[in-house]
């Protein structure tokens, strides 16, 4: 069998490259959802589009309003978790397994807090997914993001378990890097979401 | 690899290509009778259609001829290796240049046509409000918006409503611009009149408009062109282009029938000679 | 330089079925892809015959309007999502590692996952026929709001297409990494076989466009099932949004459906002309150009919605004609001055070139916006689609099958039966689809279950139906050839055609892990170089 040394590609492994490509497709997925949101906004006479509410909806107490304080705190939490995640990567790059473990634990915990906060936030809102395009886009965007946070948290959990088993070293810790990259991606999407839904909205 | 050309099979192949080309040519000439169109706009589109067709035919004939020639001329006759030519400079530039020229030319011409056919109607043109629904059409005429002979004081609307089994007839006068307003409240439909060489979609939440001036009298078959459910195929209608006075008479009749004898309609006075 | 065949390595033996189910070998997965997709080609073909039977005569009531809508929707869905898109993954799986001199794909297990997502999706989609309300019937384009009205079969269709999309997205990442990272020593990007290049650009399109389709389908699913308002103007949604997002995927998708076919043709023509591909780099750049432009022309499917920037999209669409034209020149230039022989794969490749030429020309009609006002959603567009996808892609599929059959299965398909198939298919195809141009020009809309006799469309429709059945007949010699081939022993040498690329340097079929040794790669035709000691460079 011929040996194939990939010519001139030091550094990134195949898995990492594949993973980056996968993230590119994720970006396109969110891009599609964002596009829907922007088109809806461009079409709307005002945002939030209160005028689209039917009398029944208004009678039901539907209000197209967002609560910004809690999500702002959540944003901080998620950004912080990104930092701790990166810290975990730096630690294992130096061979410090203990430091990495702390980083992973904290990131995981922060991620879970974010999810709980988001679910709580959902219960505080006075509109549902079927209350105009405002509700639909809001829940679709944040919901799919939340699902990605959950996926990322699961990823970190798996990595944490492997880390507890001592599977990572300074030379060999690709899964940690991948989890971290995914986590940053989720974080960046959230910052985009927060900006678009809460600040510009 | 086996030796050289199998002349018999080769002839079979070329005969095949040749007969296919011939068949295409024949059926192609058959289709030569096609477009046409009965409106000013359609006639411009017809011109464009022919320009595209001629350009397409020229390209097709040249390329097909080169292909057939190459297959004849360079069929394998001995086992020698032909010159290994990879391409290069000038030819490759031409490979890009020729299509660019063709494409820019066709684009320019089609934009000119687009601008020509896209002149919105005067405010006082006859407006027909077309509503598509599953699975037929409604054509509504506002009596105060009947174009040439409108009585500004007329009130009310008359409408023709079809069913899948009963194709509605759309009356319109000849030789004057008629504006169509397209509306749908259920799904997307498409207002397609073959002899206008035109279609435009009826989209829920949108109002689309276009204007044509018909130049030929007669009945023209038309139908929905956007899949809209089970009986999409039955969403047919007839466009009936008539002289202005016939149109006015029809409006008067319909108004009397639909709105009662007292309704004021537009046909008063201005009926000309 | 000669290569030596190694005997198949064999560990312990498991039951054959189990071995196929658990395989992560790219060759076996490639073969599974081919079986799967050809099966759905047959299914889609049967549905097509039902469509053509219904349309053969005016006012026909062979199948009802409702059933008709399901049948043509599932015909297109099967042909596009279950046949033509994954069939390239099949060829690619088998050939890309071989052509770049690798032992396998970069991620063999993910490769198996990509394949095994297909059968459940296919079953789910077709199970629509047995549920209440029937299978999806809104066309493969599933325009909203119509797509909100149908039964649960539509939801099954949506989920199936999402799953198929995920399969091709991860498959695409796999192909890309394989080609970026696992090429044999000496094989620079610009020495990669042209088929690989087309797979590379296809994979990029899949990676970036398919997720957008997934987003669109998710929105549709939410609208259908959770009261979403994405496409409902009453709630502030936008009907045309669906079309924008759908075509943002589906225009690139039409290139996903044909670029690898162009690649196959560009492998076959040089071999049987005994010349290199004329303008290899131009071809590569044209492929990349088509890929890039492919993302900026989606709205040419929406000219009649009254909501798109006509000049821009008209211009970009015309521009796609440029790289397309370049390719026609590539192929002509390859034949020119060659020493051309005409075995079956070559006939199919030439069929592709000539039919694709027509498909490119009739595409320009629709690029000319005012002409498209007349032709959009008529049978003219149906003719266009089939000249590119059948006359193009399907001819390439068969060309590829005849060409690589000896490599994949170690036996050759009978050449005379192959030629018979080609003749029947070529004639049948043109008889079936050429008249559709005229029907379209005469005003026959697509997707109609019945037409009145007074339209005068009956004669051409009858002709077209005859052609469709001739195409079906052309499958008989193919099947006979396949059966005959499998009754023979594996007798094919490494390189039965005087091939150019690395797959011909190993045994037919190749051993596990593909190569015992590789010839040096100094051009895009390493085997040609080996045969001729590099003369001609
Ligand atoms: C010169 C190159 C091409 C041009 C200028 C072109 C142009 C167009 C245009 C403008 C339309 C929209 C027609 C309409 O609906 O009114 C169209 C439809 C279509 N084209 Fe092409 N095309 C080209 C090549 C291809 C290729 C290579 C493929 C696929 C292999 C393809 C597949 C399709 C399909 C599937 C549709 C119909 C989609 C549907 O409505 O279901 N085209 N083409
Ligand atoms: Cu319809
Ligand atoms: Cu397109």
PDB file of C-alpha atoms and ligand atoms in Angstrom, chain C residues 80 140-141 143 246-247 250-251 253-259 262 297 300-304 317-318 320-322 324-325 356 359-368 372-373 375-378 381-382 384-386 388-389 393 446-447, ligand 1:
ATOM      1  CA  UNK C  80     -33.535  14.517  -8.452  1.00  0.00           C
ATOM      2  CA  UNK C 140     -40.603  19.101  -6.353  1.00  0.00           C
ATOM      3  CA  UNK C 141     -40.483  22.851  -5.828  1.00  0.00           C
ATOM      4  CA  UNK C 143     -44.250  26.234  -3.498  1.00  0.00           C
ATOM      5  CA  UNK C 246     -35.678  27.396  -2.375  1.00  0.00           C
ATOM      6  CA  UNK C 247     -34.005  28.575  -5.557  1.00  0.00           C
ATOM      7  CA  UNK C 250     -31.964  24.716  -6.215  1.00  0.00           C
ATOM      8  CA  UNK C 251     -30.209  26.677  -8.859  1.00  0.00           C
ATOM      9  CA  UNK C 253     -28.439  22.214  -7.236  1.00  0.00           C
ATOM     10  CA  UNK C 254     -28.969  22.000 -10.968  1.00  0.00           C
ATOM     11  CA  UNK C 255     -25.202  22.223 -11.263  1.00  0.00           C
ATOM     12  CA  UNK C 256     -24.816  19.708  -8.479  1.00  0.00           C
ATOM     13  CA  UNK C 257     -26.829  17.514 -10.799  1.00  0.00           C
ATOM     14  CA  UNK C 258     -24.691  17.946 -13.885  1.00  0.00           C
ATOM     15  CA  UNK C 259     -21.114  18.985 -13.108  1.00  0.00           C
ATOM     16  CA  UNK C 262     -19.476  16.870 -17.360  1.00  0.00           C
ATOM     17  CA  UNK C 297     -28.943  33.510 -10.610  1.00  0.00           C
ATOM     18  CA  UNK C 300     -34.327  33.490 -12.935  1.00  0.00           C
ATOM     19  CA  UNK C 301     -36.871  30.925 -11.833  1.00  0.00           C
ATOM     20  CA  UNK C 302     -39.016  33.767 -10.545  1.00  0.00           C
ATOM     21  CA  UNK C 303     -39.169  36.236 -13.411  1.00  0.00           C
ATOM     22  CA  UNK C 304     -42.946  36.020 -13.518  1.00  0.00           C
ATOM     23  CA  UNK C 317     -28.096  34.004 -16.123  1.00  0.00           C
ATOM     24  CA  UNK C 318     -26.762  34.890 -19.533  1.00  0.00           C
ATOM     25  CA  UNK C 320     -23.619  31.334 -17.071  1.00  0.00           C
ATOM     26  CA  UNK C 321     -23.721  30.696 -20.780  1.00  0.00           C
ATOM     27  CA  UNK C 322     -20.069  31.735 -20.971  1.00  0.00           C
ATOM     28  CA  UNK C 324     -20.969  26.614 -20.463  1.00  0.00           C
ATOM     29  CA  UNK C 325     -19.805  27.647 -23.905  1.00  0.00           C
ATOM     30  CA  UNK C 356     -26.337  19.347 -23.604  1.00  0.00           C
ATOM     31  CA  UNK C 359     -30.065  22.207 -23.334  1.00  0.00           C
ATOM     32  CA  UNK C 360     -27.740  25.187 -23.166  1.00  0.00           C
ATOM     33  CA  UNK C 361     -29.345  26.877 -26.120  1.00  0.00           C
ATOM     34  CA  UNK C 362     -32.914  26.438 -24.953  1.00  0.00           C
ATOM     35  CA  UNK C 363     -31.811  27.689 -21.536  1.00  0.00           C
ATOM     36  CA  UNK C 364     -30.926  31.014 -23.155  1.00  0.00           C
ATOM     37  CA  UNK C 365     -34.533  31.439 -24.211  1.00  0.00           C
ATOM     38  CA  UNK C 366     -35.515  31.611 -20.592  1.00  0.00           C
ATOM     39  CA  UNK C 367     -32.591  33.842 -19.730  1.00  0.00           C
ATOM     40  CA  UNK C 368     -34.001  36.423 -22.154  1.00  0.00           C
ATOM     41  CA  UNK C 372     -39.309  33.762 -20.388  1.00  0.00           C
ATOM     42  CA  UNK C 373     -42.561  35.572 -19.672  1.00  0.00           C
ATOM     43  CA  UNK C 375     -42.121  30.214 -21.732  1.00  0.00           C
ATOM     44  CA  UNK C 376     -41.945  30.007 -17.965  1.00  0.00           C
ATOM     45  CA  UNK C 377     -43.939  27.129 -16.513  1.00  0.00           C
ATOM     46  CA  UNK C 378     -44.703  25.717 -19.926  1.00  0.00           C
ATOM     47  CA  UNK C 381     -39.052  24.521 -19.659  1.00  0.00           C
ATOM     48  CA  UNK C 382     -39.785  20.831 -19.275  1.00  0.00           C
ATOM     49  CA  UNK C 384     -35.007  22.394 -21.229  1.00  0.00           C
ATOM     50  CA  UNK C 385     -34.811  20.498 -17.959  1.00  0.00           C
ATOM     51  CA  UNK C 386     -34.729  17.180 -19.713  1.00  0.00           C
ATOM     52  CA  UNK C 388     -29.804  19.065 -19.526  1.00  0.00           C
ATOM     53  CA  UNK C 389     -30.747  16.460 -16.961  1.00  0.00           C
ATOM     54  CA  UNK C 393     -26.719  13.850 -16.762  1.00  0.00           C
ATOM     55  CA  UNK C 446     -46.439  22.202 -17.286  1.00  0.00           C
ATOM     56  CA  UNK C 447     -47.915  20.226 -14.388  1.00  0.00           C
TER      57      UNK C 447
HETATM   58  C1  LIG D   1     -26.634  27.813 -20.412  1.00  0.00           C
HETATM   59  C2  LIG D   1     -26.999  27.293 -19.317  1.00  0.00           C
HETATM   60  C3  LIG D   1     -28.381  27.428 -18.694  1.00  0.00           C
HETATM   61  C4  LIG D   1     -29.225  28.481 -18.700  1.00  0.00           C
HETATM   62  C5  LIG D   1     -29.007  29.840 -19.346  1.00  0.00           C
HETATM   63  C6  LIG D   1     -30.395  28.082 -17.966  1.00  0.00           C
HETATM   64  C7  LIG D   1     -31.487  28.879 -17.726  1.00  0.00           C
HETATM   65  C8  LIG D   1     -32.624  28.457 -17.068  1.00  0.00           C
HETATM   66  C9  LIG D   1     -33.721  29.304 -16.740  1.00  0.00           C
HETATM   67  C10 LIG D   1     -33.782  30.800 -17.030  1.00  0.00           C
HETATM   68  C11 LIG D   1     -34.661  28.550 -16.137  1.00  0.00           C
HETATM   69  C12 LIG D   1     -36.019  29.008 -15.625  1.00  0.00           C
HETATM   70  C13 LIG D   1     -37.004  28.768 -16.675  1.00  0.00           C
HETATM   71  C14 LIG D   1     -38.368  29.027 -16.180  1.00  0.00           C
HETATM   72  O1  LIG D   1     -38.816  28.351 -15.248  1.00  0.00           O
HETATM   73  O2  LIG D   1     -39.014  29.930 -16.730  1.00  0.00           O
HETATM   74  C15 LIG D   1     -34.172  27.222 -16.061  1.00  0.00           C
HETATM   75  C16 LIG D   1     -34.866  26.167 -15.504  1.00  0.00           C
HETATM   76  C17 LIG D   1     -34.295  24.971 -15.178  1.00  0.00           C
HETATM   77  N1  LIG D   1     -33.019  24.595 -15.493  1.00  0.00           N
HETATM   78 FE1  LIG D   1     -31.655  25.670 -16.564  1.00  0.00          FE
HETATM   79  N2  LIG D   1     -30.241  26.818 -17.538  1.00  0.00           N
HETATM   80  C18 LIG D   1     -29.027  26.379 -17.950  1.00  0.00           C
HETATM   81  C19 LIG D   1     -28.483  25.149 -17.697  1.00  0.00           C
HETATM   82  C20 LIG D   1     -29.071  24.187 -16.891  1.00  0.00           C
HETATM   83  C21 LIG D   1     -28.424  23.011 -16.437  1.00  0.00           C
HETATM   84  C22 LIG D   1     -26.999  22.643 -16.755  1.00  0.00           C
HETATM   85  C23 LIG D   1     -29.329  22.334 -15.694  1.00  0.00           C
HETATM   86  C24 LIG D   1     -29.218  21.018 -14.955  1.00  0.00           C
HETATM   87  C25 LIG D   1     -28.416  20.125 -15.135  1.00  0.00           C
HETATM   88  C26 LIG D   1     -30.539  23.060 -15.678  1.00  0.00           C
HETATM   89  C27 LIG D   1     -31.667  22.641 -15.027  1.00  0.00           C
HETATM   90  C28 LIG D   1     -32.819  23.361 -14.944  1.00  0.00           C
HETATM   91  C29 LIG D   1     -34.011  22.925 -14.262  1.00  0.00           C
HETATM   92  C30 LIG D   1     -34.173  21.613 -13.490  1.00  0.00           C
HETATM   93  C31 LIG D   1     -34.946  23.925 -14.420  1.00  0.00           C
HETATM   94  C32 LIG D   1     -36.396  23.918 -13.995  1.00  0.00           C
HETATM   95  C33 LIG D   1     -36.649  23.963 -12.588  1.00  0.00           C
HETATM   96  C34 LIG D   1     -38.145  23.867 -12.289  1.00  0.00           C
HETATM   97  O3  LIG D   1     -38.857  24.848 -12.477  1.00  0.00           O
HETATM   98  O4  LIG D   1     -38.585  22.798 -11.861  1.00  0.00           O
HETATM   99  N3  LIG D   1     -30.353  24.194 -16.416  1.00  0.00           N
HETATM  100  N4  LIG D   1     -32.909  27.187 -16.633  1.00  0.00           N
END
